[in-house]
Every structure is written in C-alpha cells, then in structure tokens.
Amino acid sequence: MAFKTEADSGVADRGEWSYAPAVGVGPLRFGMTVDEVVEAAQVLGQAKVSDCARDHAIFSPTWKVEVRRGVAPSPPAVTAYVSQAVGLFCIAADAVHGPQVGHDGISLVGRDLSELESDAIAYAEAVDGHFRYTPEGYAGPDDPGVVVRGQLVGQVLRSRPLFMVTRDGANTEWDSMPSEEYRHGQSTT
C-alpha cells in the first residue's frame, strides 16, 4: 500500500516522525522525564509545561508538555503527557499542526476519519490482518499503542492519534488516556 501523502489528506507540510511501538514517536521516548521531553522537543519548537488535573486518584501526578512550532504563539503541534511514576506515557499529534506519523504505510495524523477507516480496512484485507475501532467508533491500526481520536477542524473531523503505553494504575492504553484528551475536540482552523 502506498503511503498517503499530506496533499492527499489535506494538511500542510509539517515533517514526518517515525513511530516505534512501546518505544516512542520521533525524538520522544516513552519513560522520559519532563526535562528530557522538553529537551527532545526542541527539534520542533518551544515547550510549555503545566500540571494536569488529577481526575483519578489512582494515577500519580501528571504534567502536560505542549510543544509549539517556532516561537510565535500557535496551537500545540504535539502534546506529551508525563506521569511522575512512569515518565512519558502519551504523545498526541495535533491534526493540523502536528508532524505526520505513519503506521505500516498509512499516515495517521490529520486524516478525514472516514478515509482513514477505508485505508485501515484495505490494509487489513491486503495483509490478511486486523484493524480496530476505538470505543468512540474511530478506526485505526491494530496496535494497542495507537488510539485514534477525532479533532474538529473547521467542518471536518480529522484524526488526532495518541501514541501510548500503559500508565501507572491502568490496565490498557485506553484506560491510560489523559482526561484532557477526553475533553479535546474544539474547532481548529
């Protein structure tokens, strides 16, 4: 299957990052401390660190690292979540500003969700493999470390993938999702 280009998905040129299951995305590696995430994120732009609300007492304190391209105020291209107990456990790529990240030749960032579903189904059929749906109904790769989320961009729902490992006190990556990501979905232009 050919790797869908950014022109095919309707998003601007913004570079490509590699994804390695249970290892990390681009320069970000699961398990990194906040300081290591900030240092690694310098390849993309500047980082801002803030505390995450502690919605579930089972989780250790967590920080959100928002990485913006360049120095001008802009929406975050990447949001990284770092737990005190396990380090970096979640990397979210913004549908508009985030780097392109692929999985087995399928680009995952900024895609129209119905097109991403069609590609996931076609890929699974071609390799006699599988794909999976999130509890919200979004299709994506059959990889427990990838959770496809929707982000409203204008009038179109685009893909905002989360690349994850299980955090402290959780059973799955879905259980590990930061509460900020449940609330995500504001319109972005």
PDB file of C-alpha atoms in Angstrom:
ATOM      1  CA  MET A   1       0.000   0.000   0.000  1.00  0.00           C
ATOM      2  CA  ALA A   2       1.338   3.446  -0.877  1.00  0.00           C
ATOM      3  CA  PHE A   3       1.919   5.906   1.949  1.00  0.00           C
ATOM      4  CA  LYS A   4      -0.734   8.599   1.668  1.00  0.00           C
ATOM      5  CA  THR A   5       0.872  11.994   1.233  1.00  0.00           C
ATOM      6  CA  GLU A   6      -0.087  15.108   3.115  1.00  0.00           C
ATOM      7  CA  ALA A   7      -1.564  16.554  -0.069  1.00  0.00           C
ATOM      8  CA  ASP A   8      -3.889  13.528  -0.126  1.00  0.00           C
ATOM      9  CA  SER A   9      -5.022  14.177   3.431  1.00  0.00           C
ATOM     10  CA  GLY A  10      -5.477  17.950   3.061  1.00  0.00           C
ATOM     11  CA  VAL A  11      -2.926  19.020   5.684  1.00  0.00           C
ATOM     12  CA  ALA A  12       0.053  21.316   5.344  1.00  0.00           C
ATOM     13  CA  ASP A  13       3.650  20.145   5.057  1.00  0.00           C
ATOM     14  CA  ARG A  14       4.875  19.640   8.602  1.00  0.00           C
ATOM     15  CA  GLY A  15       7.511  16.910   8.577  1.00  0.00           C
ATOM     16  CA  GLU A  16       7.402  13.222   9.403  1.00  0.00           C
ATOM     17  CA  TRP A  17       8.163  11.413  12.636  1.00  0.00           C
ATOM     18  CA  SER A  18       8.606   7.689  12.999  1.00  0.00           C
ATOM     19  CA  TYR A  19       6.607   5.563  15.422  1.00  0.00           C
ATOM     20  CA  ALA A  20       8.032   2.512  17.181  1.00  0.00           C
ATOM     21  CA  PRO A  21       5.519   0.555  19.303  1.00  0.00           C
ATOM     22  CA  ALA A  22       6.316   0.728  23.039  1.00  0.00           C
ATOM     23  CA  VAL A  23       9.390   2.885  22.244  1.00  0.00           C
ATOM     24  CA  GLY A  24       8.164   6.328  21.173  1.00  0.00           C
ATOM     25  CA  VAL A  25       7.456   8.807  18.399  1.00  0.00           C
ATOM     26  CA  GLY A  26      10.077  10.965  16.675  1.00  0.00           C
ATOM     27  CA  PRO A  27      12.541  12.232  19.284  1.00  0.00           C
ATOM     28  CA  LEU A  28      10.178  11.413  22.179  1.00  0.00           C
ATOM     29  CA  ARG A  29      10.702   8.108  24.005  1.00  0.00           C
ATOM     30  CA  PHE A  30       8.276   6.580  26.454  1.00  0.00           C
ATOM     31  CA  GLY A  31       9.552   6.813  30.034  1.00  0.00           C
ATOM     32  CA  MET A  32      11.304  10.190  29.564  1.00  0.00           C
ATOM     33  CA  THR A  33      11.159  12.741  32.374  1.00  0.00           C
ATOM     34  CA  VAL A  34       9.595  16.186  31.862  1.00  0.00           C
ATOM     35  CA  ASP A  35      13.045  17.748  31.398  1.00  0.00           C
ATOM     36  CA  GLU A  36      14.023  15.105  28.824  1.00  0.00           C
ATOM     37  CA  VAL A  37      10.772  15.687  26.902  1.00  0.00           C
ATOM     38  CA  VAL A  38      11.352  19.459  26.848  1.00  0.00           C
ATOM     39  CA  GLU A  39      14.928  18.962  25.617  1.00  0.00           C
ATOM     40  CA  ALA A  40      13.936  16.438  22.916  1.00  0.00           C
ATOM     41  CA  ALA A  41      11.030  18.616  21.764  1.00  0.00           C
ATOM     42  CA  GLN A  42      13.382  21.457  20.849  1.00  0.00           C
ATOM     43  CA  VAL A  43      13.673  19.929  17.354  1.00  0.00           C
ATOM     44  CA  LEU A  44      10.076  21.048  16.770  1.00  0.00           C
ATOM     45  CA  GLY A  45       9.855  24.303  18.687  1.00  0.00           C
ATOM     46  CA  GLN A  46       9.307  25.606  22.165  1.00  0.00           C
ATOM     47  CA  ALA A  47       7.669  23.695  25.003  1.00  0.00           C
ATOM     48  CA  LYS A  48       5.358  24.794  27.803  1.00  0.00           C
ATOM     49  CA  VAL A  49       4.892  22.580  30.877  1.00  0.00           C
ATOM     50  CA  SER A  50       1.764  22.603  33.030  1.00  0.00           C
ATOM     51  CA  ASP A  51       0.133  20.383  35.636  1.00  0.00           C
ATOM     52  CA  CYS A  52      -2.713  18.103  34.582  1.00  0.00           C
ATOM     53  CA  ALA A  53      -5.854  17.905  36.644  1.00  0.00           C
ATOM     54  CA  ARG A  54      -5.796  14.802  38.802  1.00  0.00           C
ATOM     55  CA  ASP A  55      -9.209  13.395  37.908  1.00  0.00           C
ATOM     56  CA  HIS A  56      -8.398   9.876  39.128  1.00  0.00           C
ATOM     57  CA  ALA A  57      -6.627   9.335  42.442  1.00  0.00           C
ATOM     58  CA  ILE A  58      -5.147   6.052  41.167  1.00  0.00           C
ATOM     59  CA  PHE A  59      -2.726   7.946  38.882  1.00  0.00           C
ATOM     60  CA  SER A  60       0.418   9.680  40.083  1.00  0.00           C
ATOM     61  CA  PRO A  61       0.779  13.433  39.391  1.00  0.00           C
ATOM     62  CA  THR A  62       0.975  14.147  35.651  1.00  0.00           C
ATOM     63  CA  TRP A  63       2.348  17.009  33.580  1.00  0.00           C
ATOM     64  CA  LYS A  64       1.355  18.172  30.120  1.00  0.00           C
ATOM     65  CA  VAL A  65       4.115  19.381  27.782  1.00  0.00           C
ATOM     66  CA  GLU A  66       2.718  21.391  24.858  1.00  0.00           C
ATOM     67  CA  VAL A  67       5.185  21.783  22.005  1.00  0.00           C
ATOM     68  CA  ARG A  68       4.620  24.597  19.502  1.00  0.00           C
ATOM     69  CA  ARG A  69       6.376  25.131  16.189  1.00  0.00           C
ATOM     70  CA  GLY A  70       8.666  28.150  16.125  1.00  0.00           C
ATOM     71  CA  VAL A  71       8.434  30.963  18.639  1.00  0.00           C
ATOM     72  CA  ALA A  72       5.149  32.678  17.713  1.00  0.00           C
ATOM     73  CA  PRO A  73       2.039  31.799  19.728  1.00  0.00           C
ATOM     74  CA  SER A  74       0.295  28.931  17.975  1.00  0.00           C
ATOM     75  CA  PRO A  75      -1.680  25.832  18.897  1.00  0.00           C
ATOM     76  CA  PRO A  76       0.440  22.911  20.121  1.00  0.00           C
ATOM     77  CA  ALA A  77       1.764  20.622  17.370  1.00  0.00           C
ATOM     78  CA  VAL A  78       2.410  17.868  19.902  1.00  0.00           C
ATOM     79  CA  THR A  79       1.165  17.371  23.433  1.00  0.00           C
ATOM     80  CA  ALA A  80       3.134  14.968  25.624  1.00  0.00           C
ATOM     81  CA  TYR A  81       1.877  13.616  28.941  1.00  0.00           C
ATOM     82  CA  VAL A  82       4.398  12.676  31.618  1.00  0.00           C
ATOM     83  CA  SER A  83       3.491  10.760  34.764  1.00  0.00           C
ATOM     84  CA  GLN A  84       5.608  11.043  37.890  1.00  0.00           C
ATOM     85  CA  ALA A  85       5.548   7.240  38.219  1.00  0.00           C
ATOM     86  CA  VAL A  86       6.246   6.063  34.631  1.00  0.00           C
ATOM     87  CA  GLY A  87       7.519   9.115  32.759  1.00  0.00           C
ATOM     88  CA  LEU A  88       6.298   9.919  29.246  1.00  0.00           C
ATOM     89  CA  PHE A  89       3.291   7.703  28.503  1.00  0.00           C
ATOM     90  CA  CYS A  90       1.237   9.557  25.875  1.00  0.00           C
ATOM     91  CA  ILE A  91       2.067  11.627  22.788  1.00  0.00           C
ATOM     92  CA  ALA A  92      -0.771  13.368  20.918  1.00  0.00           C
ATOM     93  CA  ALA A  93      -0.151  14.708  17.402  1.00  0.00           C
ATOM     94  CA  ASP A  94      -2.397  17.667  16.515  1.00  0.00           C
ATOM     95  CA  ALA A  95      -4.481  17.107  13.379  1.00  0.00           C
ATOM     96  CA  VAL A  96      -3.452  20.462  11.871  1.00  0.00           C
ATOM     97  CA  HIS A  97      -0.042  21.354  13.281  1.00  0.00           C
ATOM     98  CA  GLY A  98       1.433  18.006  14.336  1.00  0.00           C
ATOM     99  CA  PRO A  99       4.099  16.046  12.491  1.00  0.00           C
ATOM    100  CA  GLN A 100       2.918  13.300  10.168  1.00  0.00           C
ATOM    101  CA  VAL A 101       3.255   9.865  11.733  1.00  0.00           C
ATOM    102  CA  GLY A 102       2.548   6.631   9.888  1.00  0.00           C
ATOM    103  CA  HIS A 103       1.830   3.049  10.827  1.00  0.00           C
ATOM    104  CA  ASP A 104       2.562   0.316   8.273  1.00  0.00           C
ATOM    105  CA  GLY A 105       2.410   2.820   5.410  1.00  0.00           C
ATOM    106  CA  ILE A 106      -0.789   4.581   6.489  1.00  0.00           C
ATOM    107  CA  SER A 107      -0.499   8.199   7.586  1.00  0.00           C
ATOM    108  CA  LEU A 108      -2.415   8.747  10.820  1.00  0.00           C
ATOM    109  CA  VAL A 109      -2.342  12.493  11.500  1.00  0.00           C
ATOM    110  CA  GLY A 110      -4.883  14.975  10.156  1.00  0.00           C
ATOM    111  CA  ARG A 111      -6.806  12.462   8.046  1.00  0.00           C
ATOM    112  CA  ASP A 112     -10.511  12.582   7.337  1.00  0.00           C
ATOM    113  CA  LEU A 113     -11.674   9.802   9.671  1.00  0.00           C
ATOM    114  CA  SER A 114     -13.747   8.011   7.021  1.00  0.00           C
ATOM    115  CA  GLU A 115     -10.732   7.900   4.661  1.00  0.00           C
ATOM    116  CA  LEU A 116      -8.536   6.588   7.461  1.00  0.00           C
ATOM    117  CA  GLU A 117     -11.119   3.874   8.129  1.00  0.00           C
ATOM    118  CA  SER A 118     -11.145   2.869   4.437  1.00  0.00           C
ATOM    119  CA  ASP A 119      -7.340   2.686   4.376  1.00  0.00           C
ATOM    120  CA  ALA A 120      -7.231   0.632   7.603  1.00  0.00           C
ATOM    121  CA  ILE A 121      -9.757  -1.839   6.188  1.00  0.00           C
ATOM    122  CA  ALA A 122      -7.943  -2.088   2.831  1.00  0.00           C
ATOM    123  CA  TYR A 123      -4.600  -2.631   4.576  1.00  0.00           C
ATOM    124  CA  ALA A 124      -6.015  -5.345   6.850  1.00  0.00           C
ATOM    125  CA  GLU A 125      -7.547  -7.134   3.849  1.00  0.00           C
ATOM    126  CA  ALA A 126      -4.303  -6.861   1.839  1.00  0.00           C
ATOM    127  CA  VAL A 127      -2.166  -8.446   4.564  1.00  0.00           C
ATOM    128  CA  ASP A 128      -4.843 -10.731   5.993  1.00  0.00           C
ATOM    129  CA  GLY A 129      -4.521  -8.725   9.206  1.00  0.00           C
ATOM    130  CA  HIS A 130      -6.745  -6.724  11.507  1.00  0.00           C
ATOM    131  CA  PHE A 131      -7.705  -3.180  12.362  1.00  0.00           C
ATOM    132  CA  ARG A 132      -9.662  -1.963  15.365  1.00  0.00           C
ATOM    133  CA  TYR A 133     -12.227   0.600  16.380  1.00  0.00           C
ATOM    134  CA  THR A 134     -11.977   2.788  19.446  1.00  0.00           C
ATOM    135  CA  PRO A 135     -14.954   2.896  21.821  1.00  0.00           C
ATOM    136  CA  GLU A 136     -15.891   6.148  20.027  1.00  0.00           C
ATOM    137  CA  GLY A 137     -16.080   4.344  16.674  1.00  0.00           C
ATOM    138  CA  TYR A 138     -12.856   5.586  15.036  1.00  0.00           C
ATOM    139  CA  ALA A 139     -10.916   3.009  13.003  1.00  0.00           C
ATOM    140  CA  GLY A 140      -7.169   2.656  13.240  1.00  0.00           C
ATOM    141  CA  PRO A 141      -4.288   0.213  13.256  1.00  0.00           C
ATOM    142  CA  ASP A 142      -4.465  -2.979  15.289  1.00  0.00           C
ATOM    143  CA  ASP A 143      -1.832  -1.706  17.698  1.00  0.00           C
ATOM    144  CA  PRO A 144      -2.649  -1.230  21.393  1.00  0.00           C
ATOM    145  CA  GLY A 145      -0.244   1.728  21.475  1.00  0.00           C
ATOM    146  CA  VAL A 146      -2.256   3.782  18.957  1.00  0.00           C
ATOM    147  CA  VAL A 147      -5.583   5.317  19.955  1.00  0.00           C
ATOM    148  CA  VAL A 148      -7.223   7.292  17.137  1.00  0.00           C
ATOM    149  CA  ARG A 149      -9.163  10.331  18.319  1.00  0.00           C
ATOM    150  CA  GLY A 150     -11.189  12.898  16.385  1.00  0.00           C
ATOM    151  CA  GLN A 151     -10.380  16.611  16.216  1.00  0.00           C
ATOM    152  CA  LEU A 152     -12.830  19.016  14.628  1.00  0.00           C
ATOM    153  CA  VAL A 153     -11.030  21.123  12.002  1.00  0.00           C
ATOM    154  CA  GLY A 154     -13.485  23.587  10.509  1.00  0.00           C
ATOM    155  CA  GLN A 155     -16.390  21.363   9.458  1.00  0.00           C
ATOM    156  CA  VAL A 156     -14.357  18.138   9.137  1.00  0.00           C
ATOM    157  CA  LEU A 157     -13.474  15.618  11.830  1.00  0.00           C
ATOM    158  CA  ARG A 158      -9.782  14.764  11.377  1.00  0.00           C
ATOM    159  CA  SER A 159      -7.587  12.192  13.064  1.00  0.00           C
ATOM    160  CA  ARG A 160      -5.591  13.122  16.155  1.00  0.00           C
ATOM    161  CA  PRO A 161      -3.739   9.947  17.117  1.00  0.00           C
ATOM    162  CA  LEU A 162      -2.452   9.260  20.592  1.00  0.00           C
ATOM    163  CA  PHE A 163       0.655   7.101  20.855  1.00  0.00           C
ATOM    164  CA  MET A 164       0.726   5.485  24.265  1.00  0.00           C
ATOM    165  CA  VAL A 165       1.984   2.960  26.748  1.00  0.00           C
ATOM    166  CA  THR A 166       0.045   1.917  29.836  1.00  0.00           C
ATOM    167  CA  ARG A 167       0.489   4.339  32.704  1.00  0.00           C
ATOM    168  CA  ASP A 168       0.668   3.566  36.406  1.00  0.00           C
ATOM    169  CA  GLY A 169      -2.508   2.006  37.769  1.00  0.00           C
ATOM    170  CA  ALA A 170      -4.179   1.381  34.373  1.00  0.00           C
ATOM    171  CA  ASN A 171      -4.956  -1.865  32.590  1.00  0.00           C
ATOM    172  CA  THR A 172      -4.820  -0.657  28.957  1.00  0.00           C
ATOM    173  CA  GLU A 173      -3.766   2.336  26.911  1.00  0.00           C
ATOM    174  CA  TRP A 174      -7.422   3.364  26.608  1.00  0.00           C
ATOM    175  CA  ASP A 175      -7.634   3.403  30.425  1.00  0.00           C
ATOM    176  CA  SER A 176      -4.420   5.439  30.467  1.00  0.00           C
ATOM    177  CA  MET A 177      -5.736   8.268  28.295  1.00  0.00           C
ATOM    178  CA  PRO A 178      -5.233  11.670  29.954  1.00  0.00           C
ATOM    179  CA  SER A 179      -8.530  13.323  30.912  1.00  0.00           C
ATOM    180  CA  GLU A 180      -7.508  16.375  28.838  1.00  0.00           C
ATOM    181  CA  GLU A 181      -7.715  14.186  25.726  1.00  0.00           C
ATOM    182  CA  TYR A 182     -11.286  13.155  26.542  1.00  0.00           C
ATOM    183  CA  ARG A 183     -12.194  16.828  26.516  1.00  0.00           C
ATOM    184  CA  HIS A 184     -10.260  17.561  23.314  1.00  0.00           C
ATOM    185  CA  GLY A 185     -12.149  18.365  20.136  1.00  0.00           C
ATOM    186  CA  GLN A 186     -12.510  22.129  19.869  1.00  0.00           C
ATOM    187  CA  SER A 187     -12.675  23.516  16.356  1.00  0.00           C
ATOM    188  CA  THR A 188      -9.291  24.449  14.925  1.00  0.00           C
ATOM    189  CA  THR A 189      -8.694  26.369  11.719  1.00  0.00           C
TER     190      THR A 189
END
